[in-house]
PDB file of C-alpha atoms in Angstrom:
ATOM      1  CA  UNK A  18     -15.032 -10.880  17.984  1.00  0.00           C
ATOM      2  CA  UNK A  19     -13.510 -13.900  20.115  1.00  0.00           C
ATOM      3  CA  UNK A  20     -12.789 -15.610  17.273  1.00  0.00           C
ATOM      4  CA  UNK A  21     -13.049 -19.083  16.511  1.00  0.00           C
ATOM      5  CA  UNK A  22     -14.450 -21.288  19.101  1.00  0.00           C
ATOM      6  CA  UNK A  23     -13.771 -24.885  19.235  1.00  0.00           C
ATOM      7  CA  UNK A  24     -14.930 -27.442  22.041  1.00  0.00           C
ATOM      8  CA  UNK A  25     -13.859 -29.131  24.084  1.00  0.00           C
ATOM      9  CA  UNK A  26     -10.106 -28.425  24.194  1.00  0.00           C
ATOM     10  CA  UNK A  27      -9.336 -31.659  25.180  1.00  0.00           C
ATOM     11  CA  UNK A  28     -11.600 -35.394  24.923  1.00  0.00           C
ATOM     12  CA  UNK A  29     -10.371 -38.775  25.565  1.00  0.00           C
ATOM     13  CA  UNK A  30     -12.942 -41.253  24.972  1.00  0.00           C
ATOM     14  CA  UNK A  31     -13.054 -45.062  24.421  1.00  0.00           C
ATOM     15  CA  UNK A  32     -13.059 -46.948  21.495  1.00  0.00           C
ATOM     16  CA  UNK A  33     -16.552 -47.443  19.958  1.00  0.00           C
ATOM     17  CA  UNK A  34     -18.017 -43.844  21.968  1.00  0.00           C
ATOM     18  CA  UNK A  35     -19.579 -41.186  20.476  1.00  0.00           C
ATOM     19  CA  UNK A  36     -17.709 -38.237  19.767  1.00  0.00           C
ATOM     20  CA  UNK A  37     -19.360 -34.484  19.020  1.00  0.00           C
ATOM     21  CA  UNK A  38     -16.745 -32.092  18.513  1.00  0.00           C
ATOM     22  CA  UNK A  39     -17.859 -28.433  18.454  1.00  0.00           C
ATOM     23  CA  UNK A  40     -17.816 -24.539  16.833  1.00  0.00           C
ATOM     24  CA  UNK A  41     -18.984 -21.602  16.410  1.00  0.00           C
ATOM     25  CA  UNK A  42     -17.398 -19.324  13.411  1.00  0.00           C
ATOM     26  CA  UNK A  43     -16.420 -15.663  12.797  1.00  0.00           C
ATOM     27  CA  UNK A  44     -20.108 -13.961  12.759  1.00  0.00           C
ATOM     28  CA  UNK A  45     -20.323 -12.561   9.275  1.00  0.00           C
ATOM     29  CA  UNK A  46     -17.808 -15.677   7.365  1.00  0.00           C
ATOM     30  CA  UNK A  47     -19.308 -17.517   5.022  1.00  0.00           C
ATOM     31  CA  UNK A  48     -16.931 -20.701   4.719  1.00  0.00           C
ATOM     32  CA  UNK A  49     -16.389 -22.611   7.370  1.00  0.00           C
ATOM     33  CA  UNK A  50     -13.776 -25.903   7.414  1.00  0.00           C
ATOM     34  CA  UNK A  51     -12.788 -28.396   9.531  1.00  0.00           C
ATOM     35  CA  UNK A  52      -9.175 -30.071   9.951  1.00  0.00           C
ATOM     36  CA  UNK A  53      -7.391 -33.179  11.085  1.00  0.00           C
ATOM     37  CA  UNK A  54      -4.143 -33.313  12.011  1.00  0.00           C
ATOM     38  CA  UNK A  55      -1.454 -35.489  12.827  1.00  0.00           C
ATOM     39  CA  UNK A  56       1.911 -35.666  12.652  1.00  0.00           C
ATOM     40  CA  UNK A  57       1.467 -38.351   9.544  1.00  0.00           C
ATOM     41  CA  UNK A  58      -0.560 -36.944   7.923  1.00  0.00           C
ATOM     42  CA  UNK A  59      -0.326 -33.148   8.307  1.00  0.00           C
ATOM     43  CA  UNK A  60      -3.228 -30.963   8.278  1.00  0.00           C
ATOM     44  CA  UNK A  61      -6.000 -32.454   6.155  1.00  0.00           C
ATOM     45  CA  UNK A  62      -9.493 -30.922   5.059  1.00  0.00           C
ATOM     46  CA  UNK A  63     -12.330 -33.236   6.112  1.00  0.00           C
ATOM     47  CA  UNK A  64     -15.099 -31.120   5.287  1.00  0.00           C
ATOM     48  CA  UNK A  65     -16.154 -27.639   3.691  1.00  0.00           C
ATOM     49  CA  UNK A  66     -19.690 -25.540   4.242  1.00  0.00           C
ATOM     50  CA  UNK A  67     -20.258 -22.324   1.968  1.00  0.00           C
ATOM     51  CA  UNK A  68     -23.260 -20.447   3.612  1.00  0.00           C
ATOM     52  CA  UNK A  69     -24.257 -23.392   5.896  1.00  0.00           C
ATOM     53  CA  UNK A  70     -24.000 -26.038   2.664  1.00  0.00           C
ATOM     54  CA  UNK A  71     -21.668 -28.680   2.872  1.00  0.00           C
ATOM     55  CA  UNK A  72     -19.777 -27.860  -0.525  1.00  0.00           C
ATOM     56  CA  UNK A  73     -16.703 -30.561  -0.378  1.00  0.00           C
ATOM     57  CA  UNK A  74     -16.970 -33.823   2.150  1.00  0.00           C
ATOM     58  CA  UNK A  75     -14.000 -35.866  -0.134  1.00  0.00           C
ATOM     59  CA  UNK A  76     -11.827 -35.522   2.803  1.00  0.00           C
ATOM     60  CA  UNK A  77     -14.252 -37.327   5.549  1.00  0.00           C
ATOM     61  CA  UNK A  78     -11.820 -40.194   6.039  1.00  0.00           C
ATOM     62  CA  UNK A  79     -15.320 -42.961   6.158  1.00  0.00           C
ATOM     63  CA  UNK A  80     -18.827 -43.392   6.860  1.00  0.00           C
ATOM     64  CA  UNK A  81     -18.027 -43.044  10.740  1.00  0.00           C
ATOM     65  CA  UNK A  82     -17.736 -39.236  10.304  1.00  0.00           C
ATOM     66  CA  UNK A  83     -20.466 -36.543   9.568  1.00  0.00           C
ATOM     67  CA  UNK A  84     -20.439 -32.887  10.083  1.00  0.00           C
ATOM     68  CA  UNK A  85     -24.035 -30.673  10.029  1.00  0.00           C
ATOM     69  CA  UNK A  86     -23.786 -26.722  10.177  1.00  0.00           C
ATOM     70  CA  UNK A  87     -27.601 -25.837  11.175  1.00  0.00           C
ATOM     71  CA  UNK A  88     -26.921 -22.182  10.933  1.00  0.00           C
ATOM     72  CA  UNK A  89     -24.178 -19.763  10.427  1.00  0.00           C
ATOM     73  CA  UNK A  90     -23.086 -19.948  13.822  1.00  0.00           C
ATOM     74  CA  UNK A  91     -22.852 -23.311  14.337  1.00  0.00           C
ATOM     75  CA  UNK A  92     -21.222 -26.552  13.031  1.00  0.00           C
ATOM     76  CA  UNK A  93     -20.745 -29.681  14.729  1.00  0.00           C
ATOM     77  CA  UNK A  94     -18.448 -32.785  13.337  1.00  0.00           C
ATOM     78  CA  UNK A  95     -19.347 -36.582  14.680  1.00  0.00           C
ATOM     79  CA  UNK A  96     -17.265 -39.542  15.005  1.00  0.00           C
ATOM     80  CA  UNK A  97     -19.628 -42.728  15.729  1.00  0.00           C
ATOM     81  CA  UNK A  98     -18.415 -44.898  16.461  1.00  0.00           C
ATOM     82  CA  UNK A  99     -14.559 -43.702  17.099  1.00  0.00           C
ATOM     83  CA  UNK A 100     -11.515 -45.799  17.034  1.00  0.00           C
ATOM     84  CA  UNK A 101      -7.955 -45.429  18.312  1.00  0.00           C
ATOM     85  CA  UNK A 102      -6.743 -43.924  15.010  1.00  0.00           C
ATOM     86  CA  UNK A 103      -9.168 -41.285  14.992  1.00  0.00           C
ATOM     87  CA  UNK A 104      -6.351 -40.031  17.379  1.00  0.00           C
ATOM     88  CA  UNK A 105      -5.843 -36.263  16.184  1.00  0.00           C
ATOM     89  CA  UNK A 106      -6.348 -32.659  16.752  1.00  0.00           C
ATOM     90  CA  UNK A 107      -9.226 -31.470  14.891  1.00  0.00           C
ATOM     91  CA  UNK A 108      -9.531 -27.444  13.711  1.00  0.00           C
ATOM     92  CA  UNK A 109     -12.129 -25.722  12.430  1.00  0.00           C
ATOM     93  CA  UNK A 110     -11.999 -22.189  10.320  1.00  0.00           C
ATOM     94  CA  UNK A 111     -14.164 -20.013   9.251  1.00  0.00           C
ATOM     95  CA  UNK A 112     -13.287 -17.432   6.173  1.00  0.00           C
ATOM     96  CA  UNK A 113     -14.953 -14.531   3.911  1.00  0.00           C
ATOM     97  CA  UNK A 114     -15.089 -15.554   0.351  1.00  0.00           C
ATOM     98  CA  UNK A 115     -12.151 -18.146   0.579  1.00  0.00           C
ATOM     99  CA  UNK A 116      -9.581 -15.520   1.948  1.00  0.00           C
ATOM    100  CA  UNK A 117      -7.528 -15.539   5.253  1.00  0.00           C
ATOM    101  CA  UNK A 118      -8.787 -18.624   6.865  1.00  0.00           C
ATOM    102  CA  UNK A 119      -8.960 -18.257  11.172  1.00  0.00           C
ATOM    103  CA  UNK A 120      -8.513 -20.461  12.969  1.00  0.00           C
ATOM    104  CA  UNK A 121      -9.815 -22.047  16.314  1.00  0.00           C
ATOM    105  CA  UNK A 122      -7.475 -23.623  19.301  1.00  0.00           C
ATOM    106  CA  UNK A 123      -8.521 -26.895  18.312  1.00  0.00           C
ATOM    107  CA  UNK A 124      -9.428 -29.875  20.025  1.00  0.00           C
ATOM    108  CA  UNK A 125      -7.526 -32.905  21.051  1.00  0.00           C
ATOM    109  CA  UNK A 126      -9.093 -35.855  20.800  1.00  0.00           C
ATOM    110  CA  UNK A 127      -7.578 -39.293  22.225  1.00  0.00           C
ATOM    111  CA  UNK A 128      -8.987 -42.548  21.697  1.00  0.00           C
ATOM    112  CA  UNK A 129      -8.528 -45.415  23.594  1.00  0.00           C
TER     113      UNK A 129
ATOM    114  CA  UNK B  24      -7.628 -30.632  -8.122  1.00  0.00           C
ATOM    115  CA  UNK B  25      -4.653 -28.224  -6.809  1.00  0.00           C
ATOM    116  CA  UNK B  26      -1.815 -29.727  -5.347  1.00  0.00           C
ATOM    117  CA  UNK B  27       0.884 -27.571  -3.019  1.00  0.00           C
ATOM    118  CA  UNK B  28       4.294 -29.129  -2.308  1.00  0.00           C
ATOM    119  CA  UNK B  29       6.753 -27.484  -0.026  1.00  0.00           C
ATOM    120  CA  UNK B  30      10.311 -27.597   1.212  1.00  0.00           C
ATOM    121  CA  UNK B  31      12.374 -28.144   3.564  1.00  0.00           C
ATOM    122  CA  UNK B  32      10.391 -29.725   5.867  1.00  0.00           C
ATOM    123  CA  UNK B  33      12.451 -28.713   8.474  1.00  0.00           C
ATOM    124  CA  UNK B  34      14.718 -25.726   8.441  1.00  0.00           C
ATOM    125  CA  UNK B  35      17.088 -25.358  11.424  1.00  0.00           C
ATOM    126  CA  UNK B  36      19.206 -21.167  10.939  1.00  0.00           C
ATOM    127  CA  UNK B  37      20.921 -19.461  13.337  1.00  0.00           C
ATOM    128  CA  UNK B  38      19.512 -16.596  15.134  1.00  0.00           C
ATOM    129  CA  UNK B  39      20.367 -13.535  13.051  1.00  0.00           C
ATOM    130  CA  UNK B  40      20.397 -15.312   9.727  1.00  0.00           C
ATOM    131  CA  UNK B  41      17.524 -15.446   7.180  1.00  0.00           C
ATOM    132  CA  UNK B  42      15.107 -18.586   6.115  1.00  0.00           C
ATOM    133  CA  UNK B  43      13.468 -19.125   3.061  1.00  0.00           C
ATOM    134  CA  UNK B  44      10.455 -21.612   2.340  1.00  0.00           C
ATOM    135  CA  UNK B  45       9.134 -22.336  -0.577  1.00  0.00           C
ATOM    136  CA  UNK B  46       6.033 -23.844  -2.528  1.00  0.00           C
ATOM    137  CA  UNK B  47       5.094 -25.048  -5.538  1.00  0.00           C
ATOM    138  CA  UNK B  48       1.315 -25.326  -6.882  1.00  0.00           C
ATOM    139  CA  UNK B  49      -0.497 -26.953  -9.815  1.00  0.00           C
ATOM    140  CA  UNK B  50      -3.478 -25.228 -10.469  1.00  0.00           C
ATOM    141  CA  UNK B  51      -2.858 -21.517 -12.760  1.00  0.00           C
ATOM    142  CA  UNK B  52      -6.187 -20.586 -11.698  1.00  0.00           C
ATOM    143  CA  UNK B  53      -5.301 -20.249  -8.141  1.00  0.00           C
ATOM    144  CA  UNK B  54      -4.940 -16.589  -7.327  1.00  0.00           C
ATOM    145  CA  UNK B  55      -4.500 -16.237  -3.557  1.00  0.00           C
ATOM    146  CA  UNK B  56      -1.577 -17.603  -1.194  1.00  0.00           C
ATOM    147  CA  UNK B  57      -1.472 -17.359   2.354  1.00  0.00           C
ATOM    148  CA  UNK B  58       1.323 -18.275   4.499  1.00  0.00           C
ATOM    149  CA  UNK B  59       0.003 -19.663   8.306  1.00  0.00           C
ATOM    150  CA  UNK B  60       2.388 -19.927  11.245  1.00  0.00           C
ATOM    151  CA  UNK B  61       1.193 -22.254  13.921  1.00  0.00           C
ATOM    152  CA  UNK B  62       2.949 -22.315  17.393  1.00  0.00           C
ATOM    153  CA  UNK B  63       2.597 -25.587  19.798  1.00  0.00           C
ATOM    154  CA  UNK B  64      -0.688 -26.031  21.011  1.00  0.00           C
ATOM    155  CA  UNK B  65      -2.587 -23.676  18.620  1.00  0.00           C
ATOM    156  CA  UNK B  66      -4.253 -23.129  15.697  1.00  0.00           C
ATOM    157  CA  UNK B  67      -2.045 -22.299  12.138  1.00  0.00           C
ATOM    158  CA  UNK B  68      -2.171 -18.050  12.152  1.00  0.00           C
ATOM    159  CA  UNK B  69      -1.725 -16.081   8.398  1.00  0.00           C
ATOM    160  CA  UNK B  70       1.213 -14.244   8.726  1.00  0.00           C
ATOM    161  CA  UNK B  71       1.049 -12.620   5.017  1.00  0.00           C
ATOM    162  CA  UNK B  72      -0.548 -13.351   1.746  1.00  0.00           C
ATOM    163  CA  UNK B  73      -0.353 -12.426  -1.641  1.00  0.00           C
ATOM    164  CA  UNK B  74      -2.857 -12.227  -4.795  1.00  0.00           C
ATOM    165  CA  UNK B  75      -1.681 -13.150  -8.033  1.00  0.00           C
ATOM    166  CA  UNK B  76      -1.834  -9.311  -9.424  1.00  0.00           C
ATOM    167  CA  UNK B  77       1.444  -8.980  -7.400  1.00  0.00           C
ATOM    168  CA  UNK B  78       5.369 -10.495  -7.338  1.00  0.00           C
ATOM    169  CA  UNK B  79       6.274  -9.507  -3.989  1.00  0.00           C
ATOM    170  CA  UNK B  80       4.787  -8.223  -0.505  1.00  0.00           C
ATOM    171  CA  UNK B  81       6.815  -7.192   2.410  1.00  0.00           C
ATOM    172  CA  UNK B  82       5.936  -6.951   5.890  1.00  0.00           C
ATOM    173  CA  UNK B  83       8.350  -5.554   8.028  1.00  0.00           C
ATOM    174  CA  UNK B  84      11.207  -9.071   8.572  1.00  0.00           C
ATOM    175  CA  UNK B  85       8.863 -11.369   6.177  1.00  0.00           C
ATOM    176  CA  UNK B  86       8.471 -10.860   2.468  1.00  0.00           C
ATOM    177  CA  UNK B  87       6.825 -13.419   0.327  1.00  0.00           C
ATOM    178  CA  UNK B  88       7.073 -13.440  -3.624  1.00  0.00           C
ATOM    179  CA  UNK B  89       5.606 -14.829  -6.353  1.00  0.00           C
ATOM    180  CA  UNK B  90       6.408 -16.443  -9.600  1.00  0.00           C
ATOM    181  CA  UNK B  91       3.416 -16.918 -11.457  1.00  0.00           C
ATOM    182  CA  UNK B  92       4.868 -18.263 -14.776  1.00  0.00           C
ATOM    183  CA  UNK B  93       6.896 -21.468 -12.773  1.00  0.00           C
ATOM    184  CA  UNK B  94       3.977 -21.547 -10.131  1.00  0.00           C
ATOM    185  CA  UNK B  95       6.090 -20.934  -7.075  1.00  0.00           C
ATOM    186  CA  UNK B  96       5.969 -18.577  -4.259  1.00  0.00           C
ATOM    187  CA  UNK B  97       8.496 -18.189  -1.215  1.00  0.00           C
ATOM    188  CA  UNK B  98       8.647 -17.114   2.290  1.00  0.00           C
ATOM    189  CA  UNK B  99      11.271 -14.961   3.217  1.00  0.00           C
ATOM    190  CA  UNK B 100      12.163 -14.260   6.852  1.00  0.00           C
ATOM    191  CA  UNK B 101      14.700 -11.861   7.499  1.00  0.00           C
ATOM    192  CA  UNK B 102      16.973 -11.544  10.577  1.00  0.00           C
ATOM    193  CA  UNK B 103      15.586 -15.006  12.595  1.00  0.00           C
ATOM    194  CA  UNK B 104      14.485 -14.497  16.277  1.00  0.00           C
ATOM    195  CA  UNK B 105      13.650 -17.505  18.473  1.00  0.00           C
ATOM    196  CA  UNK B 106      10.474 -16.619  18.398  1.00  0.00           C
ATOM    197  CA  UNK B 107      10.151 -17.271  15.025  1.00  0.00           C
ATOM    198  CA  UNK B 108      10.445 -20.901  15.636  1.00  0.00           C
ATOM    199  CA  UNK B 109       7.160 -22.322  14.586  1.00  0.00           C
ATOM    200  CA  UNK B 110       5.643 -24.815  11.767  1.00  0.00           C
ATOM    201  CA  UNK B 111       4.887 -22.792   8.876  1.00  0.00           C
ATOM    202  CA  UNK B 112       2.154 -23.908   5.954  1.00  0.00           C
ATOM    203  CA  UNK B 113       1.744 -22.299   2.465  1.00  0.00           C
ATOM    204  CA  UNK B 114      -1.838 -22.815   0.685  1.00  0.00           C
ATOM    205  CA  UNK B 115      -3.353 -21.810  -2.839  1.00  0.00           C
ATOM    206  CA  UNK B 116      -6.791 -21.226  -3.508  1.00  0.00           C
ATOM    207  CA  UNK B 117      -9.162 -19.556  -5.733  1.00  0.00           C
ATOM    208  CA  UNK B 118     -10.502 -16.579  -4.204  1.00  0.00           C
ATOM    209  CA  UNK B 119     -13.991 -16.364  -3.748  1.00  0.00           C
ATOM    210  CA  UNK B 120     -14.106 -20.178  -5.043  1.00  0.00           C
ATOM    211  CA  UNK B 121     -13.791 -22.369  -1.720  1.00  0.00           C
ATOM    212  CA  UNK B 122     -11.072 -24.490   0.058  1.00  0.00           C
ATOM    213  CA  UNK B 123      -7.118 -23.820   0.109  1.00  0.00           C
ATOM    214  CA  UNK B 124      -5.213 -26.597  -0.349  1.00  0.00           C
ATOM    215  CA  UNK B 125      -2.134 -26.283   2.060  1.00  0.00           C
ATOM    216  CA  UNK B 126       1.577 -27.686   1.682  1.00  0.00           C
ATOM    217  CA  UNK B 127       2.541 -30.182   4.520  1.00  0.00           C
ATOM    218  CA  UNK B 128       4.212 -27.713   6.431  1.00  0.00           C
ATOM    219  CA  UNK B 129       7.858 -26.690   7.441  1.00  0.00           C
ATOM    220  CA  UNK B 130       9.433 -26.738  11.059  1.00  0.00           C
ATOM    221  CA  UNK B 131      11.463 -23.650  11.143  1.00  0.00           C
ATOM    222  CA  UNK B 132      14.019 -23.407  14.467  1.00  0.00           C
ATOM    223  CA  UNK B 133      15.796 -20.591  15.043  1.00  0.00           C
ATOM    224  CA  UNK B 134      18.737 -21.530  17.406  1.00  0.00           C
ATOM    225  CA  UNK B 135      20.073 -18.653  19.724  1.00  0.00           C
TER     226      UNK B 135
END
């Protein structure tokens, strides 16, 4: 398996765009995560799907962000519209029953 | 909820010499405790991980151990190379029960 696959590697957008950020999990996990991080704040959960269903959204900073996994392959977070401080690198992970989480590369986002 | 503290936050040894990092959770239910490494530009990595029905694991230069009675567990890393120079995280969860919570992280650097 490739692994986790996050994209794009890098965005830089302006303030107010629409951002999709992308990934595609470990076929066969059944969790699947995504991240923020930043040097203030560390490495925060936004979001958490068990078998496609969102299970925990308390860490979705605001009504600006959603995330939607469609299928099990699949998940997609959105930032509409996206300020400066949205500033971050965003993972997502996929896992088996809550175990060793993996990782993707991440993506970069920059607003301006 | 659980809560994971950690410390140091950074941890500067000499190549050669060991490093220790430790956590501290809230939550007796949580049974499973990963330790990530994450290098510049990627994604955290588990390194090792331990289930409460054990007080120590060793993998070749890194042990970790656990104290389930004070709720801590430690990494241990055993004669430093530079290329253990990384940010490490420590995270409790409930296996089989959804998210880890992580610890904010410690920069380890491992001077030649």
């Amino acid at each position: 398996d490739a692994g986790v696959i996050q994209s794009p590697r890098h965005e830089v957008t302006e303030m107010g765009q629409e951002v999709t950020l992308r990934c595609k999990p470990i076929s066969g996990h059944n969790s699947l995560f995504w991240y923020r991080q930043t040097m203030m704040r560390g490495l925060e959960l936004l979001i958490y799907f068990n078998n496609n269903v969102p299970i925990d959204d308390s860490g979705m900073p605001e009504d600006r962000f959603s995330a939607k996994m469609p299928n099990a392959s699949f998940s997609t977070l959105k930032i509409q519209p996206s300020e400066p401080r949205d500033s971050a690198v965003y993972f997502c992970a996929s896992s088996l029953y809550a175990l060793e989480a993996f990782f993707g590369q991440g993506t970069r986002l920059t607003v301006v | 909820g659980e809560n994971v503290e950690q410390h140091p936050s950074t941890l500067s040894v000499q190549e050669g010499d060991s490093a220790v990092i430790k956590c501290t959770y809230s939550d007796s239910a949580s049974n499973y405790f990963p330790w990530y490494k994450q290098e510049l530009g990627k994604g955290p990595q588990l390194i090792i991980d331990i289930r409460s029905n054990v007080g120590e694991k060793k993998d070749q230069r890194i042990a970790v151990t656990l104290n389930k009675t004070a709720k801590h567990f430690s990494l241990h890393i055993t004669e430093t190379q530079p290329e253990d120079s990384a940010v490490y995280f420590c995270a409790a969860s409930r296996a089989n029960a959804g998210k880890s919570t992580f610890g904010d992280g410690t920069t380890l650097t491992v001077k030649p």
